[in-house]
PDB file of C-alpha atoms in Angstrom:
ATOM      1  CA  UNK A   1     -16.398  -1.422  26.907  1.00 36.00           C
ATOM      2  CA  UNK A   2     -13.133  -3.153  25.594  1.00 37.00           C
ATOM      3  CA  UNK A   3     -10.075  -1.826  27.116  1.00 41.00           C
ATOM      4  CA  UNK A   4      -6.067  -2.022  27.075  1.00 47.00           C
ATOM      5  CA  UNK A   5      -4.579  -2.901  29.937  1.00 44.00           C
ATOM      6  CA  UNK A   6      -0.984  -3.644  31.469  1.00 39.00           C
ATOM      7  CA  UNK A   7       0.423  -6.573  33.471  1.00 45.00           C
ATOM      8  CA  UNK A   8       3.304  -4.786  35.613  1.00 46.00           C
ATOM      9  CA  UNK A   9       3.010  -1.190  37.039  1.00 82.00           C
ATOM     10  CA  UNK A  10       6.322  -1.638  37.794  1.00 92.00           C
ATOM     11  CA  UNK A  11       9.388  -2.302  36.159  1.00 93.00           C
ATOM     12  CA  UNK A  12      12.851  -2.191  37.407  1.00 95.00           C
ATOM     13  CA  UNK A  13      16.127  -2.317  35.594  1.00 96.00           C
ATOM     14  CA  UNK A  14      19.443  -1.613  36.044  1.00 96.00           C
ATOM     15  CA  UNK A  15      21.236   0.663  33.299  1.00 97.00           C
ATOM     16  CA  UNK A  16      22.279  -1.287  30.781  1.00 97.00           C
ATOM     17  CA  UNK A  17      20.050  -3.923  30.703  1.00 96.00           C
ATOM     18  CA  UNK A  18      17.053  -4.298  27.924  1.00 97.00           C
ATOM     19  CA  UNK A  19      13.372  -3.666  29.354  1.00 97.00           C
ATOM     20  CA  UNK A  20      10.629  -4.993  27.708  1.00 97.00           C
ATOM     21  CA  UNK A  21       7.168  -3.780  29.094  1.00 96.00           C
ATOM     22  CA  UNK A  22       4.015  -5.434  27.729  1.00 94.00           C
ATOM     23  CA  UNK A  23       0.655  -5.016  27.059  1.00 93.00           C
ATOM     24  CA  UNK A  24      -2.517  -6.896  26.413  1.00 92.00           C
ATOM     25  CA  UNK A  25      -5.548  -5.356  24.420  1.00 89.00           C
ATOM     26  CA  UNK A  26      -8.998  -7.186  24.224  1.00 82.00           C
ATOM     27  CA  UNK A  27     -10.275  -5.200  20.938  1.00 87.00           C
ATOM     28  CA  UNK A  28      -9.870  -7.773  18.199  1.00 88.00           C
ATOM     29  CA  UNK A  29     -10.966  -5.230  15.928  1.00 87.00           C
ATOM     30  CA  UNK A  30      -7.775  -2.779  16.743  1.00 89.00           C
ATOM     31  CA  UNK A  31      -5.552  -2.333  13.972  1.00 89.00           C
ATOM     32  CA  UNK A  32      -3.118   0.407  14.947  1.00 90.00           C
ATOM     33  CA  UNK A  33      -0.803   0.602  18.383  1.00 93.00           C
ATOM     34  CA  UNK A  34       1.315   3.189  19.577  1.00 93.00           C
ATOM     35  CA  UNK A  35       3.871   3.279  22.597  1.00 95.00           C
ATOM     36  CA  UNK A  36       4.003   6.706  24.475  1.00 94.00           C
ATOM     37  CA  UNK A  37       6.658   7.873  26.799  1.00 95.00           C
ATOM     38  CA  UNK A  38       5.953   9.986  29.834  1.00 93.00           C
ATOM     39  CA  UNK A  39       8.070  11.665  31.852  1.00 92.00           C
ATOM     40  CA  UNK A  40       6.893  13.641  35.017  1.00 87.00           C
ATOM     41  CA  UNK A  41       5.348  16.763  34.359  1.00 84.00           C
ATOM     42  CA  UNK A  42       5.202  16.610  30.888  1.00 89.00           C
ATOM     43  CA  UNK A  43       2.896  15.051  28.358  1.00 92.00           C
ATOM     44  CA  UNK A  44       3.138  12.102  26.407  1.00 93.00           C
ATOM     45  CA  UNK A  45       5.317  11.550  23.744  1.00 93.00           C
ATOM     46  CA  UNK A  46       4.922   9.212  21.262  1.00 91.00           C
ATOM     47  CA  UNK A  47       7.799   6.346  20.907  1.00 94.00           C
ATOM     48  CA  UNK A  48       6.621   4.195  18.130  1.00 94.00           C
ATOM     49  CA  UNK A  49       3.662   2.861  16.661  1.00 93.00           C
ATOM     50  CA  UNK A  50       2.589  -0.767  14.524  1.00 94.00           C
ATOM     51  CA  UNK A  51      -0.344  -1.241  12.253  1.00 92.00           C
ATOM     52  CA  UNK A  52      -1.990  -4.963  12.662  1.00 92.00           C
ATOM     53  CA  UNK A  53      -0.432  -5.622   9.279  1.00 93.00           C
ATOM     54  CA  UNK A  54       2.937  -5.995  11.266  1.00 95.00           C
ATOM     55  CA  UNK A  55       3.823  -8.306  13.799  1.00 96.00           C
ATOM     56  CA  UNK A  56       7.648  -5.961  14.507  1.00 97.00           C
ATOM     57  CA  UNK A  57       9.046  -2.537  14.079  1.00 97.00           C
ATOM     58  CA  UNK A  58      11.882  -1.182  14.779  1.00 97.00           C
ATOM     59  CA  UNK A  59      12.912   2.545  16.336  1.00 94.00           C
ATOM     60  CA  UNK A  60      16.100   3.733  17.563  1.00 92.00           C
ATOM     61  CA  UNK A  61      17.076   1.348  20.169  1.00 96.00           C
ATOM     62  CA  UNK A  62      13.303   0.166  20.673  1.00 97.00           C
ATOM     63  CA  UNK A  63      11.015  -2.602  19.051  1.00 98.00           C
ATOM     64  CA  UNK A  64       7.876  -3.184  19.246  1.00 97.00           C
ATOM     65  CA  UNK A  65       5.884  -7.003  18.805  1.00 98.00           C
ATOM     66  CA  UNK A  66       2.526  -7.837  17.584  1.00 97.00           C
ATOM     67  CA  UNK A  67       0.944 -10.349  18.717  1.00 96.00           C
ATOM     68  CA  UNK A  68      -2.757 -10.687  17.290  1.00 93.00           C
ATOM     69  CA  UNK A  69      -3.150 -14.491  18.018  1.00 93.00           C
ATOM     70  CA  UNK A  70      -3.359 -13.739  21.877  1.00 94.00           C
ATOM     71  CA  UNK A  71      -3.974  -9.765  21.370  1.00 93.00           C
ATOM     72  CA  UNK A  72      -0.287  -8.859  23.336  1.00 95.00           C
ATOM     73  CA  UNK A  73       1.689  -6.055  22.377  1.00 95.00           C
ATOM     74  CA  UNK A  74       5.314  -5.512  23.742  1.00 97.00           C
ATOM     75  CA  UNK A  75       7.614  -2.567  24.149  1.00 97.00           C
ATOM     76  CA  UNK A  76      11.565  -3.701  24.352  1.00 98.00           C
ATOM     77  CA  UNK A  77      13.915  -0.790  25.027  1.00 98.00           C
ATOM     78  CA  UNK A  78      17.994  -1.931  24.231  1.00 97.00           C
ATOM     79  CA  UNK A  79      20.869  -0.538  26.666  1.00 97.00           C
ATOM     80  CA  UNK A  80      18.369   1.171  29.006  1.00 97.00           C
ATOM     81  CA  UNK A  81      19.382   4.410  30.271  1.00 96.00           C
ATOM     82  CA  UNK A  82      18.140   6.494  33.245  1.00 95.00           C
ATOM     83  CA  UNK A  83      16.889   9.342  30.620  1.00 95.00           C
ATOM     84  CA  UNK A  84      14.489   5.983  29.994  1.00 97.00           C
ATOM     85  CA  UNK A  85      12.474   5.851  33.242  1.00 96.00           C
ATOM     86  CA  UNK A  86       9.161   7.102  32.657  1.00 95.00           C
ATOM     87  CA  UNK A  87       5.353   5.808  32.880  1.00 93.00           C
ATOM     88  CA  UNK A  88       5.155   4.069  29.251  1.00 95.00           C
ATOM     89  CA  UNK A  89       1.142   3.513  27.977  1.00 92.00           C
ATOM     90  CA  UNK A  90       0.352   1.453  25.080  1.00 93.00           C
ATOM     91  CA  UNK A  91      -3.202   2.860  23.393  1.00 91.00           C
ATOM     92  CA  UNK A  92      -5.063   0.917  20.127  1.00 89.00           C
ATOM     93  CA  UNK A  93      -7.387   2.412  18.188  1.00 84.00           C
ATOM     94  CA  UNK A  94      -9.367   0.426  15.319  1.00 79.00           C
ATOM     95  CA  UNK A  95     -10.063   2.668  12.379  1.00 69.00           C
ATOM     96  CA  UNK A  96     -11.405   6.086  12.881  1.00 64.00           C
ATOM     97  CA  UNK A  97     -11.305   4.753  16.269  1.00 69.00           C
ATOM     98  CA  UNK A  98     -10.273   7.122  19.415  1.00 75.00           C
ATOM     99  CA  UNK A  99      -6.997   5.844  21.315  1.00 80.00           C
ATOM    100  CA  UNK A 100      -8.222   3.910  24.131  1.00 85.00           C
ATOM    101  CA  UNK A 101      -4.864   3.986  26.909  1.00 87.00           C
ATOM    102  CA  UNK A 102      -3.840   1.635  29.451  1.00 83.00           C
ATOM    103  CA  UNK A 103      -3.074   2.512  32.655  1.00 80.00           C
ATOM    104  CA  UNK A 104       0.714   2.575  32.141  1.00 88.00           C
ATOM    105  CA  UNK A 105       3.779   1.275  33.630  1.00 92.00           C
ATOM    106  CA  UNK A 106       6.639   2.978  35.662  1.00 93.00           C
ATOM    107  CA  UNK A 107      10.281   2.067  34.510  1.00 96.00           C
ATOM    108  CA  UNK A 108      12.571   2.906  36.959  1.00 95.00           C
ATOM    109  CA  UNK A 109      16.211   2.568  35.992  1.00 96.00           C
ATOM    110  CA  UNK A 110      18.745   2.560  38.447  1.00 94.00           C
ATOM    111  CA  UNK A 111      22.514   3.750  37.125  1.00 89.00           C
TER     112      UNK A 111
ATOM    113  CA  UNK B   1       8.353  20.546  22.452  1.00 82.00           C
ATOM    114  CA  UNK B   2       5.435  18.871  20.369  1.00 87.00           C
ATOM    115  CA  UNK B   3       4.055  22.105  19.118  1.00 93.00           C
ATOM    116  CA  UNK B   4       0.794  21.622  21.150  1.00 96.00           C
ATOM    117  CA  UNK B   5       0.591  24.723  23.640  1.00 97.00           C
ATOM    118  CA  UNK B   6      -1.940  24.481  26.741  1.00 98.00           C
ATOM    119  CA  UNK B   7      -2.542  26.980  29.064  1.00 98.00           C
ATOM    120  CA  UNK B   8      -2.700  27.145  31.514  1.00 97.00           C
ATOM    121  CA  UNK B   9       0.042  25.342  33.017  1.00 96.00           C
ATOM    122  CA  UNK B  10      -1.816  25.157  36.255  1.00 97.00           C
ATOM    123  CA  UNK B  11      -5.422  26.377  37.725  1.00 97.00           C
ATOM    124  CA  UNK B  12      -6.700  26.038  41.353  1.00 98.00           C
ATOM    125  CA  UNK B  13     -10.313  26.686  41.900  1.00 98.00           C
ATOM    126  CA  UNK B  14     -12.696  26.272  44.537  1.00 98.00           C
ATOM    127  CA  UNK B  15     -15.398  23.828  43.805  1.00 98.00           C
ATOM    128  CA  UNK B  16     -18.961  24.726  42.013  1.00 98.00           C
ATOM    129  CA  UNK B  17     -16.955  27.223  39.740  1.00 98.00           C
ATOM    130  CA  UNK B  18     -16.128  27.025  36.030  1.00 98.00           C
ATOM    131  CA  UNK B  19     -12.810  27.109  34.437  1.00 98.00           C
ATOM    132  CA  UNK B  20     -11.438  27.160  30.590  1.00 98.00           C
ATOM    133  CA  UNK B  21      -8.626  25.299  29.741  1.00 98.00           C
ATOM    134  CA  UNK B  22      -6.927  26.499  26.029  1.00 98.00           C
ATOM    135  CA  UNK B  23      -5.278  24.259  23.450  1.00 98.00           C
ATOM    136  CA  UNK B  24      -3.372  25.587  20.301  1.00 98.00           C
ATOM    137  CA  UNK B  25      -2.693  22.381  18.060  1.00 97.00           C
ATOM    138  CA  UNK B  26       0.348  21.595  15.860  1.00 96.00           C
ATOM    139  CA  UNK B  27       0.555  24.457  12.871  1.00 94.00           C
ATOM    140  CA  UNK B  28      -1.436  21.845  10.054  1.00 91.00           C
ATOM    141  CA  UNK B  29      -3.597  19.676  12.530  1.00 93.00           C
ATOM    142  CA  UNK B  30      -7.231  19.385  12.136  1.00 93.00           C
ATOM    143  CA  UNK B  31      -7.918  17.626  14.720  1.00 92.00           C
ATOM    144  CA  UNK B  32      -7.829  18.326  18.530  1.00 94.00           C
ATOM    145  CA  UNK B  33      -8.756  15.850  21.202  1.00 93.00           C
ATOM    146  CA  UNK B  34      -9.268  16.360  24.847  1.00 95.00           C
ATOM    147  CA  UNK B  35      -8.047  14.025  27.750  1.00 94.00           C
ATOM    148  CA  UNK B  36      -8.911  13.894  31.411  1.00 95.00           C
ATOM    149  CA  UNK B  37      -5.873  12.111  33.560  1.00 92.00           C
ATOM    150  CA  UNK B  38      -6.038  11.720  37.114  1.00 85.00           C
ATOM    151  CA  UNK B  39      -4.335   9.636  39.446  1.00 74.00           C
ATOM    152  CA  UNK B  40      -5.596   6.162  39.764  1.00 69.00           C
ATOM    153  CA  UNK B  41      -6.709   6.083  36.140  1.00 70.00           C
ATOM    154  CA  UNK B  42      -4.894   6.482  32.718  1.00 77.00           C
ATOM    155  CA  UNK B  43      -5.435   9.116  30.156  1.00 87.00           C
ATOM    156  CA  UNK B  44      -9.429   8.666  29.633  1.00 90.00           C
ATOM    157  CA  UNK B  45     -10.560  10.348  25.985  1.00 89.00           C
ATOM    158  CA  UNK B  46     -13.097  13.067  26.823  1.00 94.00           C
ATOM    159  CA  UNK B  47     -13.873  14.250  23.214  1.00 93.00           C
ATOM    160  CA  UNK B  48     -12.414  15.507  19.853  1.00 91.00           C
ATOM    161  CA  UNK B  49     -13.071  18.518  17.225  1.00 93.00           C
ATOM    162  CA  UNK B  50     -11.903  17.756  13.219  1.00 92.00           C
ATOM    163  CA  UNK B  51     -11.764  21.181  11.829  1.00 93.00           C
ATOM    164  CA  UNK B  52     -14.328  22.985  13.700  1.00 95.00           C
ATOM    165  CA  UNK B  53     -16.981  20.275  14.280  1.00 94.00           C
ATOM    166  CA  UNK B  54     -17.021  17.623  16.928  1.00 94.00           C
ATOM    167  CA  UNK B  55     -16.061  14.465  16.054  1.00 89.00           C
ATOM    168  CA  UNK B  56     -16.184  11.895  18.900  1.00 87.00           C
ATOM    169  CA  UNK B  57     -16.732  11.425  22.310  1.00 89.00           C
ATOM    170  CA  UNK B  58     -15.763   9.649  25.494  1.00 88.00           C
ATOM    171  CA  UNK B  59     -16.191   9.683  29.036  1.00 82.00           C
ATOM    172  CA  UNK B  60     -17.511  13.585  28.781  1.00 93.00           C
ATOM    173  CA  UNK B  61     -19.568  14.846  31.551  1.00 95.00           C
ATOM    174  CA  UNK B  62     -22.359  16.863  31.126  1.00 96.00           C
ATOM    175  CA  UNK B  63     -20.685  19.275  33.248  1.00 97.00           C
ATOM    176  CA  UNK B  64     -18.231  19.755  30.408  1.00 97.00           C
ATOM    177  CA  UNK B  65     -18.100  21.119  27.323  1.00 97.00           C
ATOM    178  CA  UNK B  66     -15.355  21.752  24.213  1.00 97.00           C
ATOM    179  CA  UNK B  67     -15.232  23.653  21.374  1.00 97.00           C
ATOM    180  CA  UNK B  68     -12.909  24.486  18.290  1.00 98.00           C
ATOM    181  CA  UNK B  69     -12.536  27.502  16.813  1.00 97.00           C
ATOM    182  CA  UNK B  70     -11.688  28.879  13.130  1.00 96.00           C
ATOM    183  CA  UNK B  71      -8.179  29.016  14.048  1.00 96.00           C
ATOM    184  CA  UNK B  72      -8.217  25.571  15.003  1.00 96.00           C
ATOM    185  CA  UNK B  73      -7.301  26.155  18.658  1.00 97.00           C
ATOM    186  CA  UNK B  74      -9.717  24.282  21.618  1.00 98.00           C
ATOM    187  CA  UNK B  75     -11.408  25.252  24.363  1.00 98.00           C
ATOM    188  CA  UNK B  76     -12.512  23.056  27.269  1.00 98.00           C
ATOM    189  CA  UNK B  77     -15.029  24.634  29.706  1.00 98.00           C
ATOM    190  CA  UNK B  78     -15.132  22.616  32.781  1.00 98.00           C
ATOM    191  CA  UNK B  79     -18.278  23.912  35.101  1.00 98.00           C
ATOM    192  CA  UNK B  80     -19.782  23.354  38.539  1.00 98.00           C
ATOM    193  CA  UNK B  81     -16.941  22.095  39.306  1.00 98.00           C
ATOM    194  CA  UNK B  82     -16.174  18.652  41.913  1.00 97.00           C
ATOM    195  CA  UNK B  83     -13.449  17.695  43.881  1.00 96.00           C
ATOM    196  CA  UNK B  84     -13.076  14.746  41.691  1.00 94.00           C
ATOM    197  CA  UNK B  85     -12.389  16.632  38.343  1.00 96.00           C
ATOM    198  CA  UNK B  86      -8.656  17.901  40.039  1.00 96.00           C
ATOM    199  CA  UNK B  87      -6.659  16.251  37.409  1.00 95.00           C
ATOM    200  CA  UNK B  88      -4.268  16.471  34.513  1.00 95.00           C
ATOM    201  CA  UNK B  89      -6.198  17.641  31.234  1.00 97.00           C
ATOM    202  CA  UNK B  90      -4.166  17.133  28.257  1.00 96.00           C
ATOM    203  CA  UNK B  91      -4.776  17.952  24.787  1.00 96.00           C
ATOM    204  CA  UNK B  92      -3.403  16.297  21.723  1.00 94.00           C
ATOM    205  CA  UNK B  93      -3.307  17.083  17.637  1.00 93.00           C
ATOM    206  CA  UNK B  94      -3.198  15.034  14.672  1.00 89.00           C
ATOM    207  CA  UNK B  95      -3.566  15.697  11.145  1.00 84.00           C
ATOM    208  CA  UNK B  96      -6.327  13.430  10.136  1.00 74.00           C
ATOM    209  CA  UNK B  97      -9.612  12.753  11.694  1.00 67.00           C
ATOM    210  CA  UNK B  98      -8.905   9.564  13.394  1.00 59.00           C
ATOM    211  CA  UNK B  99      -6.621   8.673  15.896  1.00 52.00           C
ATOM    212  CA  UNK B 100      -5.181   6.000  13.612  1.00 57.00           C
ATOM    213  CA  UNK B 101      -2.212   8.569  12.954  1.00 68.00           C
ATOM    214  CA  UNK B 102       0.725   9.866  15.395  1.00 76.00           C
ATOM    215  CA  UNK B 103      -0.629  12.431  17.985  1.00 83.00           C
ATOM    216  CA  UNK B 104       1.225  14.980  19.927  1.00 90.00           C
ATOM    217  CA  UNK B 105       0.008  15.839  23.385  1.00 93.00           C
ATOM    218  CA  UNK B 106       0.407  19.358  24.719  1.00 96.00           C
ATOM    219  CA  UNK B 107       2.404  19.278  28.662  1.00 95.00           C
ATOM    220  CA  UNK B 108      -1.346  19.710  29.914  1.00 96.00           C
ATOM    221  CA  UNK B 109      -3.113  21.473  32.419  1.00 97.00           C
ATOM    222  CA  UNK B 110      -3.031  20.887  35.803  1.00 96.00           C
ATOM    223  CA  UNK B 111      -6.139  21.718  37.629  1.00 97.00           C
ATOM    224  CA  UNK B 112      -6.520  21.734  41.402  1.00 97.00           C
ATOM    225  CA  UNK B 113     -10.146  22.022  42.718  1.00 97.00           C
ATOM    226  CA  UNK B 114     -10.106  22.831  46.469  1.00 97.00           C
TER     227      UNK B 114
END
């Protein structure tokens, strides 16, 4: 089946700098994206979503851009802080659809 | 604290046996789905109740089985039990029927089959 994937496990920054962690889906049909957040232990937490109808959105101190032409989807994080390292998934569903999850990336931000 | 309660927080078991894993959703949410996450794979849907009655379904084994009740809370019954099923098992709720709405995830359950 179609599934959403990540390119970098891995992401290091220093504090301070702006992350961006991306994501590329292969469901043309997915119309609605969410970010989650997890820290160790705990469950995911939802950072901000984007319907296909957008192409940006904006949070507090994160953004999130659309790409449907090549089916990309990007987290950016401003003035990351420690409190920000965490696996972060992206997950798509496409109308009643089930989120379908990547397999996540680990920020690691160093002070 | 997303107002999705799982307990337990952990469970070891020995293999073969059969476990139940709880889920209380959000106060309002209808819906309740189930996820399986171990460690070399992401959160992998394993199936979802809307207001009593199942609704979809994933990667489910046979082996498992959910249910909702009038109260809304979940149940996950996880039986004859593998090495391979020791993972996290996280539950989320939403207030609609599909996932195309913001879901909050319970802390999980952290199951240990030895």
């Amino acid at each position: 089946g179609e599934s959403v994937g990540l390119h970098l496990p891995t992401l290091s920054v220093q504090e301070g700098d702006n992350s961006i962690i991306n994501c590329a889906y292969s469901n043309s049909a997915s119309d609605y994206f969410i970010w989650y957040k997890q820290e160790s232990g705990k469950g995911p937490q939802f950072i901000i979503d984007i319907r296909s109808n957008m192409d940006k959105r904006q949070g507090q101190r994160v953004t999130v851009l659309l790409n449907k032409t090549v089916k990309h989807l990007s987290l950016q994080i401003a003035a990351t802080q420690p409190g920000d390292s965490a696996v972060y998934f992206c997950a798509e569903a496409s109308g009643y659809s089930t989120l379908t999850f990547g397999k996540g990336t680990m920020l690691l931000v160093s002070p | 604290d997303s107002g999705v309660t799982q307990t337990p927080k952990h469970l070891i078991t020995a293999t073969g046996q059969r476990v139940t894993l709880r889920c209380s959703p959000r106060s309002g949410d209808l819906s309740v789905y189930w996820y399986q996450q171990s460690l070399d794979q992401g959160l992998q849907f394993l199936i979802q109740y809307y207001n009593g009655e199942e609704r979809a379904k994933g990667n489910i084994l046979e082996r498992f089985s959910a249910q909702q009740f009038p109260d809304l809370h979940s149940e996950l019954n996880l039986s004859s039990l593998e090495l391979g099923d020791s993972a996290l098992y996280f539950c989320a709720s939403s207030v609609s029927t599909g996932m195309n709405t913001e879901a909050f995830f319970g802390q999980g359950t952290r199951l240990t089959v030895v």
